[in-house]
mmCIF file of C-alpha atoms and ligand atoms in Angstrom:
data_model
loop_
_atom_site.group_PDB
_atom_site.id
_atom_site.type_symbol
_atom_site.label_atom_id
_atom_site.label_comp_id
_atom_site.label_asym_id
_atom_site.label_seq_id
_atom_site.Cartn_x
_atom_site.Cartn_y
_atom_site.Cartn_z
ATOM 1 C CA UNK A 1 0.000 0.000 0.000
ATOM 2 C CA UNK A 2 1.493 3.270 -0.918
ATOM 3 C CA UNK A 3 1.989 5.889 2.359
ATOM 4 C CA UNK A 4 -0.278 8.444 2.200
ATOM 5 C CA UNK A 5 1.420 11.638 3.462
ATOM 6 C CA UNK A 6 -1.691 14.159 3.738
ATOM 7 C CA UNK A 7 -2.826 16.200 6.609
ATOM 8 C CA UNK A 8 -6.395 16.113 4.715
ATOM 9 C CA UNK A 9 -9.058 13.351 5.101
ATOM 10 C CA UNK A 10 -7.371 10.786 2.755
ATOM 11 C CA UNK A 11 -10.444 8.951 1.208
ATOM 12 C CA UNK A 12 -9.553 5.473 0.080
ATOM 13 C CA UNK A 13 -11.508 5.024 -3.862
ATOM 14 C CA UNK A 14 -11.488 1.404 -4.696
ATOM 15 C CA UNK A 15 -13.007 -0.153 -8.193
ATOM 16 C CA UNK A 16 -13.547 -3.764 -8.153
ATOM 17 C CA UNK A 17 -13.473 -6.126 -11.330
ATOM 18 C CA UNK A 18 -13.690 -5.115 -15.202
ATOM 19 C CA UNK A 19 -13.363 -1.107 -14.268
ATOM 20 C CA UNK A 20 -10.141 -0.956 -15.968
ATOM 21 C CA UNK A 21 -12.025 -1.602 -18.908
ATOM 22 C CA UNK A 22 -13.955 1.338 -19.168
ATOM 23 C CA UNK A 23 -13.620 3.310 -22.126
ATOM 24 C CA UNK A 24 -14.160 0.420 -24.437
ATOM 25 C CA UNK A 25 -16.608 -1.828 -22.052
ATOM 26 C CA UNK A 26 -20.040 -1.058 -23.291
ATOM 27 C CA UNK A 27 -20.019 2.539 -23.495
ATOM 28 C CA UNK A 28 -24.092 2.402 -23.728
ATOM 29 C CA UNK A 29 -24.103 1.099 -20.405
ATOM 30 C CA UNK A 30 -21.096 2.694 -18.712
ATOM 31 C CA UNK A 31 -20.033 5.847 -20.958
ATOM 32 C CA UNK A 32 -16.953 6.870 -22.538
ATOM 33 C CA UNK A 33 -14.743 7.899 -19.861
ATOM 34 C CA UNK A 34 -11.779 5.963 -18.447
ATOM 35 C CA UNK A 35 -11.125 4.919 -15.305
ATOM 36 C CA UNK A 36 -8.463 7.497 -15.286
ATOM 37 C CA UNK A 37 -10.741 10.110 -16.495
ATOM 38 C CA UNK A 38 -12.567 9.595 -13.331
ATOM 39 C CA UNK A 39 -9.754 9.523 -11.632
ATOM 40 C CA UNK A 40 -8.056 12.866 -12.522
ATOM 41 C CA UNK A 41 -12.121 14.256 -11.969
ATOM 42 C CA UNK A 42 -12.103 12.761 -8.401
ATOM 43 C CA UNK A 43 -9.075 14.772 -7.565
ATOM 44 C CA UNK A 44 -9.913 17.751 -8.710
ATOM 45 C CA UNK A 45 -12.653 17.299 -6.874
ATOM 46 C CA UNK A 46 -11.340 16.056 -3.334
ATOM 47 C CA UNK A 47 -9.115 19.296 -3.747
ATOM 48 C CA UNK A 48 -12.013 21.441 -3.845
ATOM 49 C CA UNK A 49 -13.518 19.598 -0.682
ATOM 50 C CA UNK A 50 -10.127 19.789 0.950
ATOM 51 C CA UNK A 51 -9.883 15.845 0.591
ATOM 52 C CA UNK A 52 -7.286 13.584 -0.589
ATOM 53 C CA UNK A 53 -8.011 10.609 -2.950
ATOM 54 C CA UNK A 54 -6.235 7.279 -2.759
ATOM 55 C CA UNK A 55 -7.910 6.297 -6.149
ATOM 56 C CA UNK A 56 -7.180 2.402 -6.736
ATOM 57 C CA UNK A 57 -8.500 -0.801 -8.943
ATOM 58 C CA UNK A 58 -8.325 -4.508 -8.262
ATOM 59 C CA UNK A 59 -9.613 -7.766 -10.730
ATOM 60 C CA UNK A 60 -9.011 -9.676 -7.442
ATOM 61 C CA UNK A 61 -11.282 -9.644 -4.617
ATOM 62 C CA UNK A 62 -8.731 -10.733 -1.897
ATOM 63 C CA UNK A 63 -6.476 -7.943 -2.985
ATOM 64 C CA UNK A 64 -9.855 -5.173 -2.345
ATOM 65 C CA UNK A 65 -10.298 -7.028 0.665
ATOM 66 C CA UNK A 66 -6.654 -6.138 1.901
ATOM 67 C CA UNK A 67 -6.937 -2.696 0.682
ATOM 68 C CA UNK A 68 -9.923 -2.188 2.937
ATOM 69 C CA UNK A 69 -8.541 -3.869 5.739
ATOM 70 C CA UNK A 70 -5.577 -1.581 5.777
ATOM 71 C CA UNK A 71 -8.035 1.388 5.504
ATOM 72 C CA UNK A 72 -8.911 1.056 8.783
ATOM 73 C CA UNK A 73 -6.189 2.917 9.973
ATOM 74 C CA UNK A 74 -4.535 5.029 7.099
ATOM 75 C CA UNK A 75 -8.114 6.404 5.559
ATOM 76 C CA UNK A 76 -10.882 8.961 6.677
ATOM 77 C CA UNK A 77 -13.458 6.695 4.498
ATOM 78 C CA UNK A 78 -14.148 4.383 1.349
ATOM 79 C CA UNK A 79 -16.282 5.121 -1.910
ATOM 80 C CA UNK A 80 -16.719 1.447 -3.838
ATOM 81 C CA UNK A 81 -18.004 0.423 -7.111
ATOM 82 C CA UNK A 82 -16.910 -2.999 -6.466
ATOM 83 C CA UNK A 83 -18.676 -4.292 -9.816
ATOM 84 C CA UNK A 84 -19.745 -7.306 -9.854
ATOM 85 C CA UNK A 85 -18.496 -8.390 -6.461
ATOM 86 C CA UNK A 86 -20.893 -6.115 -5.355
ATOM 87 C CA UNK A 87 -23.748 -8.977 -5.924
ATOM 88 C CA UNK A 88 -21.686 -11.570 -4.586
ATOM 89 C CA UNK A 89 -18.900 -10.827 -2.330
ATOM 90 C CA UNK A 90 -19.620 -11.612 1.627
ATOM 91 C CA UNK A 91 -16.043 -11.112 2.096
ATOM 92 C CA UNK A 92 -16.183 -7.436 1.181
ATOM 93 C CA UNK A 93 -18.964 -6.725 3.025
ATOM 94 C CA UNK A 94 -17.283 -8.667 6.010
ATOM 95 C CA UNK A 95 -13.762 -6.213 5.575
ATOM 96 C CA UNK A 96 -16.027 -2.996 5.056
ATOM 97 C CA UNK A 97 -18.037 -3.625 8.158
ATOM 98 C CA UNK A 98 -14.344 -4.365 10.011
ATOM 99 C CA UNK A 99 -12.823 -1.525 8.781
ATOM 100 C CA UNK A 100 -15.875 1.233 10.851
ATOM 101 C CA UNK A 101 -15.444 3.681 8.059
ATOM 102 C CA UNK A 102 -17.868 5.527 6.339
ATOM 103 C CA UNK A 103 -18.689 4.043 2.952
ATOM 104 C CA UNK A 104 -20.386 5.516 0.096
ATOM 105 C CA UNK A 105 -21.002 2.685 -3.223
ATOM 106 C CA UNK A 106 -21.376 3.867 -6.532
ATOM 107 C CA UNK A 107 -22.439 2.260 -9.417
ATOM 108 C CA UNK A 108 -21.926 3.678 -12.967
ATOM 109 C CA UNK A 109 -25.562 2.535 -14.065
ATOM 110 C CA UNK A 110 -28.664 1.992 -13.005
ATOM 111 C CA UNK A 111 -28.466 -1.535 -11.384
ATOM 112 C CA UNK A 112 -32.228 -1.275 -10.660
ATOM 113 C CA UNK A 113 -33.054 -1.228 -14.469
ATOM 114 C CA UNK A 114 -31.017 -4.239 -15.195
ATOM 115 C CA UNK A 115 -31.171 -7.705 -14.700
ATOM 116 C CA UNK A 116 -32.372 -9.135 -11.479
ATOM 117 C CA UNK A 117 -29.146 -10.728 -10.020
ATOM 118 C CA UNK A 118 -27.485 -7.135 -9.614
ATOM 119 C CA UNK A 119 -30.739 -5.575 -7.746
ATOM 120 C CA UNK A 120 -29.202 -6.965 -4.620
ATOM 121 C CA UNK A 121 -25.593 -5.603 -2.904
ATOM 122 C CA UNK A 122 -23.739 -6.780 -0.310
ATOM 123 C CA UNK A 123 -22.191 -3.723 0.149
ATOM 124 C CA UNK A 124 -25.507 -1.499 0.418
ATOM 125 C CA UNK A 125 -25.920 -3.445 3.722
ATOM 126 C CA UNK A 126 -23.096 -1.199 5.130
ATOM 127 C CA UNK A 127 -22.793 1.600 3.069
ATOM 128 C CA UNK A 128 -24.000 5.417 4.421
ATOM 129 C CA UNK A 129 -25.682 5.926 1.151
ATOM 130 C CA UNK A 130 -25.806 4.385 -2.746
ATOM 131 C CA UNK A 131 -25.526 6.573 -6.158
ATOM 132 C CA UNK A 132 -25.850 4.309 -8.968
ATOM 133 C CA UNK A 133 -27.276 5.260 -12.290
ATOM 134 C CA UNK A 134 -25.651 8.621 -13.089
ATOM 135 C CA UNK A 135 -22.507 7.525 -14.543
ATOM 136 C CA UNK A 136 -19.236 8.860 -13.656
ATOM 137 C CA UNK A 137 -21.050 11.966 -11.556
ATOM 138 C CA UNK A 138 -21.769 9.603 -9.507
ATOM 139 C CA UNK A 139 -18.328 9.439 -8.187
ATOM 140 C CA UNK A 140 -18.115 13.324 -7.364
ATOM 141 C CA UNK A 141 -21.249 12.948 -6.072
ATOM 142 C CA UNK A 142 -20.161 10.706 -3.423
ATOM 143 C CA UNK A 143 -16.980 13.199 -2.649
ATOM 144 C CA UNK A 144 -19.016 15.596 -1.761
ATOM 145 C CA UNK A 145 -21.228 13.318 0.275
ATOM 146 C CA UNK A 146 -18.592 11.846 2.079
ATOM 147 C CA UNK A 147 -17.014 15.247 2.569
ATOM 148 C CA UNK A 148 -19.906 15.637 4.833
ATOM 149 C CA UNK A 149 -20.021 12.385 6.158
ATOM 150 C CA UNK A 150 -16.376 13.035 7.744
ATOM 151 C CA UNK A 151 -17.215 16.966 8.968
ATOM 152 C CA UNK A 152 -20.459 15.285 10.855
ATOM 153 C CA UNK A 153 -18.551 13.115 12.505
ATOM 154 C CA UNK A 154 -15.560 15.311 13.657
HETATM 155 C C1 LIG B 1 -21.267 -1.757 -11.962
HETATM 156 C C2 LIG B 1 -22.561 -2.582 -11.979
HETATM 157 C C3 LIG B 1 -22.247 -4.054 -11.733
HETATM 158 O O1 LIG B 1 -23.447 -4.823 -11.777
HETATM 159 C C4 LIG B 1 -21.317 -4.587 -12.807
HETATM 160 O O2 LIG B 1 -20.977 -5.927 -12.554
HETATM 161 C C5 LIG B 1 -20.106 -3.742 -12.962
HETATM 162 C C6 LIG B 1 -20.236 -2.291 -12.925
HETATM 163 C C7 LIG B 1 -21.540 -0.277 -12.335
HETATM 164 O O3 LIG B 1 -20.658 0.545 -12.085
HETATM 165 O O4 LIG B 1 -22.575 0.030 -12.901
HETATM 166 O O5 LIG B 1 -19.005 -4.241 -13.185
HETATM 167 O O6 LIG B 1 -20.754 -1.788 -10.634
#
């Protein structure tokens, strides 16, 4: 895990499986942008909330289940798309709920208005809120919410 050398709230940004495909995965569904699109838009972003971004993406789900582990004690708080491990991972929702931070998920599109098997998250069960639907807004979206999520609790 790279040090993270901020006096800011560091927020930890994880993306889960097939995110480093965006771009060129079905840009119907999940738009145009990169993943590092949305990364350099999330840090432009934190800087306006006074935030720093720890923007990361994983294939593996042991390796997001590390990273969140660690989070406990180098982050202020976690915004997830973890993709499809979203509908299936236990063990993610077993790290975030060890890790007491506040979590934000985000989902590029509208997981309601698809197919039945991704209507149902593990991770909603301990997130503080869920965008989903409003493509890569939603991530700056959930800066700013968990910019307030962090001053509430200070
Ligand atoms: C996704 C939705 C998931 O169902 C899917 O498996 C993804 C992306 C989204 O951002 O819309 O990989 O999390």
């Amino acid at each position: 895990m790279t040090a993270i050398l901020s006096d800011e709230p560091t927020i930890l940004i994880l993306n889960g499986p097939n995110l480093n495909m965006l771009g060129v995965r079905e840009p119907a569904l999940y738009g145009r942008d990169t993943l590092g699109d949305i990364e350099a838009a999330c840090a432009d972003r934190a800087e306006s909330l006074g935030l720093a971004v720890d923007f990361r993406q994983s294939n593996l789900e042991g390796e997001l289940v590390t990273w969140i582990q660690e989070a406990r004690s180098s982050h202020d708080g976690i915004i997830l798309n973890a993709g499809a491990y979203s509908h299936t991972s236990i063990a993610i929702l077993d790290a975030l709920t060890a890790a007491e931070l506040p979590v934000v998920e985000v989902h590029l599109s509208n997981i309601f208005r698809r197919e039945s098997f991704r209507h149902h998250s593990y991770v909603s069960l301990v997130a503080n809120g869920v965008i989903c639907g409003l493509g890569a807004q939603g991530y700056l979206l959930a800066l700013e919410a968990m910019a307030r999520l962090i001053e509430g609790k200070e």
